[in-house]
Short mmCIF file of C-alpha atoms in Angstrom, two decimals:
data_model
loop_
_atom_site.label_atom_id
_atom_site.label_comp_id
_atom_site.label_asym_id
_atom_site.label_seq_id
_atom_site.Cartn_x
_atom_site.Cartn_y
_atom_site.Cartn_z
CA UNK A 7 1.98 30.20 43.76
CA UNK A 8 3.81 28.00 41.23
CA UNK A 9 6.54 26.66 43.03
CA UNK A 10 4.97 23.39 43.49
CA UNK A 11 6.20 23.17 39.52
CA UNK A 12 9.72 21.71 41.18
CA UNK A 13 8.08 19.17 43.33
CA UNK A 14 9.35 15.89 42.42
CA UNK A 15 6.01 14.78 41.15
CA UNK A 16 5.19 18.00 38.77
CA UNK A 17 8.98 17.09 37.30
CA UNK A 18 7.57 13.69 36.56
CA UNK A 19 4.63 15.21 34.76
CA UNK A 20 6.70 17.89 33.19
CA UNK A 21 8.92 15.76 31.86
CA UNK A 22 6.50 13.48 30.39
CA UNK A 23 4.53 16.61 28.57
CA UNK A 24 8.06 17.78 27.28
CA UNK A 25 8.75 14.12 25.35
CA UNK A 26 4.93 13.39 24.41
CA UNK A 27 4.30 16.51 22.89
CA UNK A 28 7.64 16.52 20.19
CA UNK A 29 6.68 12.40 19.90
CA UNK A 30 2.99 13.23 18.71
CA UNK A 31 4.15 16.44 16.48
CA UNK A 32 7.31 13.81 14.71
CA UNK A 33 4.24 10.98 14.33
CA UNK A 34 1.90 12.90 12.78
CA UNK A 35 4.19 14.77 10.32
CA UNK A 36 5.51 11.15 10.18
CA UNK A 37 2.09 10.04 8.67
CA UNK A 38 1.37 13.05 6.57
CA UNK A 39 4.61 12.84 4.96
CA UNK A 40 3.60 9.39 4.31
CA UNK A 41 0.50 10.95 2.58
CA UNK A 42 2.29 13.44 0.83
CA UNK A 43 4.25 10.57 -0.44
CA UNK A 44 1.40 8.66 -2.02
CA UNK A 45 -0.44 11.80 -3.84
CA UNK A 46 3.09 12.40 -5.76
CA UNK A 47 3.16 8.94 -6.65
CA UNK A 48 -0.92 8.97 -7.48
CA UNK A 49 0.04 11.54 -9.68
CA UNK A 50 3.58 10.33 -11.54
CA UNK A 51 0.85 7.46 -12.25
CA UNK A 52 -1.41 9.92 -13.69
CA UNK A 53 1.31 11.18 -15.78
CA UNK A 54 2.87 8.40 -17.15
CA UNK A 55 2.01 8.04 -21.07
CA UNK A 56 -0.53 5.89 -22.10
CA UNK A 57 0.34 2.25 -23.28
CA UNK A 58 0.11 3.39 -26.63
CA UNK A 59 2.38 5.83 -26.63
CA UNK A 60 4.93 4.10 -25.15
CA UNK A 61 8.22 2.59 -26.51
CA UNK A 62 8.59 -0.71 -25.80
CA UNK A 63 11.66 -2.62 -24.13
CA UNK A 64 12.91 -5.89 -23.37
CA UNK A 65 11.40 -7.82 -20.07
CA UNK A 66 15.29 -8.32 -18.82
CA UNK A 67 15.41 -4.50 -19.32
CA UNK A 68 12.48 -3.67 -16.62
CA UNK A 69 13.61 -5.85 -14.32
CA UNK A 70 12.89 -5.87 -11.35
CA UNK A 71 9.30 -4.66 -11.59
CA UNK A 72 8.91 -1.56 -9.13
CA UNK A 73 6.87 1.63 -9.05
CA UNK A 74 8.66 3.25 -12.40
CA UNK A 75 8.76 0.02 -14.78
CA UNK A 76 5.39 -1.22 -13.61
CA UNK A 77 3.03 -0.55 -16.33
CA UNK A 78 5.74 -0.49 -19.10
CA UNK A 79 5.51 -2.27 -22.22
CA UNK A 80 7.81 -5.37 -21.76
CA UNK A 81 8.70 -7.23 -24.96
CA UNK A 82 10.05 -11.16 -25.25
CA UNK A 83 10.45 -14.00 -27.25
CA UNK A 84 9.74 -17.74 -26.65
CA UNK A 85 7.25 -20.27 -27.54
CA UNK A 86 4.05 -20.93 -25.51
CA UNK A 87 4.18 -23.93 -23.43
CA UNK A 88 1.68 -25.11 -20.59
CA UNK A 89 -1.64 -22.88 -19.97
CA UNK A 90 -3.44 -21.90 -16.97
CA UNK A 91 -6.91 -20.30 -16.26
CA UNK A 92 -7.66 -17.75 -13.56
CA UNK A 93 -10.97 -17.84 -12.31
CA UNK A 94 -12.80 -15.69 -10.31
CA UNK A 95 -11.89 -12.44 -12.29
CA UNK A 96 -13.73 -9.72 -13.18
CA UNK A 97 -13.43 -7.08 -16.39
CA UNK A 98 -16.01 -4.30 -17.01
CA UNK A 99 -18.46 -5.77 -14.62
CA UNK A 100 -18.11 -9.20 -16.02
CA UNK A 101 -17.06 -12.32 -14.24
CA UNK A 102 -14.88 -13.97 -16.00
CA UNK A 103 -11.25 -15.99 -15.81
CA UNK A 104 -7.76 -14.72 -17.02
CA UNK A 105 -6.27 -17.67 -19.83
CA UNK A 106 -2.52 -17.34 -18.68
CA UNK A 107 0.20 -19.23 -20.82
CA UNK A 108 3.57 -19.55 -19.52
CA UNK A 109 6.37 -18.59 -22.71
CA UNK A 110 9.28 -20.20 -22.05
CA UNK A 111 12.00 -17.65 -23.26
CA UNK A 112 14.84 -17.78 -25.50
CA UNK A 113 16.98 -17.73 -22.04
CA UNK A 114 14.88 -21.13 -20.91
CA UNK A 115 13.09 -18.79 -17.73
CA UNK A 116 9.27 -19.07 -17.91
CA UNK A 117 7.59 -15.92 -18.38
CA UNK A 118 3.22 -15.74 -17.22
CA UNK A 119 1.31 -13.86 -19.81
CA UNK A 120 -1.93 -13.05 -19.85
CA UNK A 121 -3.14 -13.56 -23.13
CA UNK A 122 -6.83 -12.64 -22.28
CA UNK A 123 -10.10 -12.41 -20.38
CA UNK A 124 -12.82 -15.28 -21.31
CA UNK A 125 -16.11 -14.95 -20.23
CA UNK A 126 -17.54 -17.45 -17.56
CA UNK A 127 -18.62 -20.61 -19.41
CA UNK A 128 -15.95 -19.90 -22.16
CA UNK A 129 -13.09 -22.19 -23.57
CA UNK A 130 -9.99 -20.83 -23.24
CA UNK A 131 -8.00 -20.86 -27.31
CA UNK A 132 -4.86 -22.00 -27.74
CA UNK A 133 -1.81 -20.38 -27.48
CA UNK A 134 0.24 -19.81 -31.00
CA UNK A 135 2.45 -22.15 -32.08
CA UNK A 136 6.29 -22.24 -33.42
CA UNK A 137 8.64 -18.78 -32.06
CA UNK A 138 6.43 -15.85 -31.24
CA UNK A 139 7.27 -12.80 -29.78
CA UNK A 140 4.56 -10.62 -27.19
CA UNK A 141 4.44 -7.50 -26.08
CA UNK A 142 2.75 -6.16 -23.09
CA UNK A 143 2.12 -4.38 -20.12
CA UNK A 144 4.47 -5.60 -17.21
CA UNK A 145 3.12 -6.37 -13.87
CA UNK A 146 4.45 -7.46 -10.49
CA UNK A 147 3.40 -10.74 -9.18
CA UNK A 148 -0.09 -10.95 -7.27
CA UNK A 149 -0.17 -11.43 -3.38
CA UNK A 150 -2.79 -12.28 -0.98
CA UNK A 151 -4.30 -8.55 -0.67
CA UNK A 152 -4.47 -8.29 -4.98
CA UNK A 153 -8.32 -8.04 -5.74
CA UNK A 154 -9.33 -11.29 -6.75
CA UNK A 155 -7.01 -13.81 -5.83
CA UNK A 156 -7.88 -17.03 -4.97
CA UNK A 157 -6.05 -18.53 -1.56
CA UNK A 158 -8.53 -21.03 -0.25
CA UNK A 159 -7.11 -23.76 -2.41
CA UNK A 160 -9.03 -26.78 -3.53
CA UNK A 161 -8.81 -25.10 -7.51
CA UNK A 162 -9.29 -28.06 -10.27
CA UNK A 163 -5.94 -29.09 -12.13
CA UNK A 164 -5.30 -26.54 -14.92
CA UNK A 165 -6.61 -23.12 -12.73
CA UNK A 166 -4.38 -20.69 -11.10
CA UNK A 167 -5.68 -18.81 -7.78
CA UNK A 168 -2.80 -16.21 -7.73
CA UNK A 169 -0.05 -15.37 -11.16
CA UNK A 170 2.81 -15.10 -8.78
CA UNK A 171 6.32 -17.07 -9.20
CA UNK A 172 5.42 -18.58 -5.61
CA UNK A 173 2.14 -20.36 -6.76
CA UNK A 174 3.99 -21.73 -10.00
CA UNK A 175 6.73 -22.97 -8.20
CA UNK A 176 4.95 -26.15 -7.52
CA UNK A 177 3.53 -26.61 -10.68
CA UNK A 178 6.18 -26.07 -13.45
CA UNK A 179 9.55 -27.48 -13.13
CA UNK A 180 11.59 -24.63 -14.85
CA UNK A 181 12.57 -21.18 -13.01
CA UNK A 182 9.80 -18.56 -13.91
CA UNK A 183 9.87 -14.90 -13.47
CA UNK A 184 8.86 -13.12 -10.27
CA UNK A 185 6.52 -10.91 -12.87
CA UNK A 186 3.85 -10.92 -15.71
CA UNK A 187 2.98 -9.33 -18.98
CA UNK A 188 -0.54 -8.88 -20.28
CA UNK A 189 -0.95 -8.56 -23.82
CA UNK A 190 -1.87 -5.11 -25.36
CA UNK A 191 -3.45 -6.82 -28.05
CA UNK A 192 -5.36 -10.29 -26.80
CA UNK A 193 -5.71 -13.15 -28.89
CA UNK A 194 -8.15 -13.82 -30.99
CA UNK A 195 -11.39 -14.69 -28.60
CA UNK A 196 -10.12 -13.06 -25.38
CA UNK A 197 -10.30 -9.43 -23.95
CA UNK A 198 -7.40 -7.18 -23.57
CA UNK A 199 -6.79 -7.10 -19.35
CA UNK A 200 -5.47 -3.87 -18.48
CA UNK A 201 -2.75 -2.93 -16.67
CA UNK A 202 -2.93 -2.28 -13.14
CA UNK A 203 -1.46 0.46 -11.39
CA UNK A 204 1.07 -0.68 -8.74
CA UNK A 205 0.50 -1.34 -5.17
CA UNK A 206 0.56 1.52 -2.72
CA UNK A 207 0.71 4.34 -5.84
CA UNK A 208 -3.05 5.68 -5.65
CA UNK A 209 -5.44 7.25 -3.36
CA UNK A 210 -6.75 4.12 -1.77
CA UNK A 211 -7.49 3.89 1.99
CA UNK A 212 -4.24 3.59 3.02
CA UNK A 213 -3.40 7.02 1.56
CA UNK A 214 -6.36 8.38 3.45
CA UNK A 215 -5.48 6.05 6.68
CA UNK A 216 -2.47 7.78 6.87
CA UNK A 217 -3.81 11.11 6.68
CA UNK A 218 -6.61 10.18 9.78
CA UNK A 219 -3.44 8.99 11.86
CA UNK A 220 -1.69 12.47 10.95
CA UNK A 221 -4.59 14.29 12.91
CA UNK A 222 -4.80 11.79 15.58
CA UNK A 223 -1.62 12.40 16.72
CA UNK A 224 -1.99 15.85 16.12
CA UNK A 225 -5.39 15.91 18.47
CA UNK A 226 -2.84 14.06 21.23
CA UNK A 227 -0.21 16.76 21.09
CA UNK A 228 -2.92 19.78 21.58
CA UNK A 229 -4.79 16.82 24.31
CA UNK A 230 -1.78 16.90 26.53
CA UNK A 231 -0.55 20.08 26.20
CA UNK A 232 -4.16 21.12 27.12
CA UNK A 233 -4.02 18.18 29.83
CA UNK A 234 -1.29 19.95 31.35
CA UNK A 235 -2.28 23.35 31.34
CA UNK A 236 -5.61 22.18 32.88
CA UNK A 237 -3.86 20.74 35.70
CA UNK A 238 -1.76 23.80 36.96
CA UNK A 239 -4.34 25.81 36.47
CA UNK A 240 -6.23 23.76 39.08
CA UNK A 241 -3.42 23.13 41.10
CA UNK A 242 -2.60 26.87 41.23
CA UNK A 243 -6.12 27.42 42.40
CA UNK A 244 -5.10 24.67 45.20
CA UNK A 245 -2.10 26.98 45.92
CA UNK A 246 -4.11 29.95 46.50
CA UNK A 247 -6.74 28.53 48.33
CA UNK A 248 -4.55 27.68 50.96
CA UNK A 249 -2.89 30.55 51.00
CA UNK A 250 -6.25 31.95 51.76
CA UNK A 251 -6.78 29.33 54.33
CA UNK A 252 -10.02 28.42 52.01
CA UNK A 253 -8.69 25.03 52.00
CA UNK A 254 -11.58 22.80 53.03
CA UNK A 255 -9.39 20.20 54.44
CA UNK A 256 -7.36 23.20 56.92
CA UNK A 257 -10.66 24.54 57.44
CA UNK A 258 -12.21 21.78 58.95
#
């Protein structure tokens, strides 16, 4: 009753169930390790000491910024040179604008820092004068997804839409570092801007996207394996039928 199984056209479908099934098991465990993935890095986050307990090092030391040195309290010397405001930011429910001043380092490389959140309305102070040295939280520069970045263009001379090393590139002449610091301690009229966490390290959506894709293709396996056993079963029926000579197109 189940030799039509090795007619060409049930090889064809048997072959197909034998590669989709093993492809839809490898995506989703594909996806959930992806999952898995971002809950052990939600929770090294949640286990890293807090920015006061932490020693702090200098910049060239935690360099390049990744998942492990993001966060870190960067230290470096310089004096303050040209200043920028970030609009369009928000802190504790506020709106508000970033004042960003650009330390040129003892090693001539431009370094952003954040020296402080200003109310809307508010005049942004000036930086220190003569050598200083900061210390703060290190960040990775801002892309197009970061919250609050500003892309459209059109921004008056003197405001930044994005703190990245590509939108200074234009507007200082000297290299600048592919990373930012904001100050643990703001200066005097601004509020402390915390650190961020880094990209892809919580449990945003894309954590949980991933884990919707893992049953997805979990759902296809058990759909075509159920697919397939639906099919034989009817085409056994077919089998017997005949055999029976219920068949209604012999019968007629």
């Amino acid at each position: 009753m189940y030799r039509f199984l090795l007619t060409p056209r049930w090889w064809g479908i048997n072959v197909f169930v034998l590669l989709a099934i093993p492809f839809c098991i490898f995506m989703g465990s594909w996806q959930l390790g992806r999952f898995e993935d971002r809950v052990d890095s939600h929770r090294e986050a949640e286990r890293k000491p807090d920015a006061d307990q932490q020693q702090a090092a200098p910049l060239d030391e935690l360099l390049p910024v990744d998942k492990e040195t993001s966060g870190r309290l960067a230290t470096a010397s310089g004096r303050y040179g040209e200043q920028f405001v970030v609009p369009g930011r928000e802190l504790d429910g506020r709106r508000g604008s970033y004042v960003l001043t650009l330390l040129e380092t003892d090693n001539g490389r431009m370094l952003p820092v954040v020296r402080g959140w200003m109310p809307e309305g508010g005049r942004a102070p000036a930086a220190p004068a003569g050598e200083v040295t900061v210390t703060g939280a290190l960040q990775a520069s801002e892309s197009t997804g970061t919250d609050g970045v500003h892309t459209a263009g059109g921004l008056p001379a003197g405001q930044l839409g994005m703190i990245s090393a590509a939108s200074l590139v234009n507007l200082v002449p000297d290299d600048v570092y592919d990373a930012w610091v904001t100050l643990s301690k703001a200066d005097s009229g601004l509020t402390p801007v915390p650190a961020s966490a880094p990209q892809n390290s919580g449990l945003d959506l894309k954590a949980f996207q991933n884990l919707g894709y893992t049953g997805e293709w979990f759902v296809f396996a058990g759909f075509v394996l159920f697919m397939w056993f639906r099919l034989v079963r009817r085409e056994a029926e077919a089998a017997r039928d005949r055999s029976l000579g219920l068949d209604p197109e012999t019968a007629s």
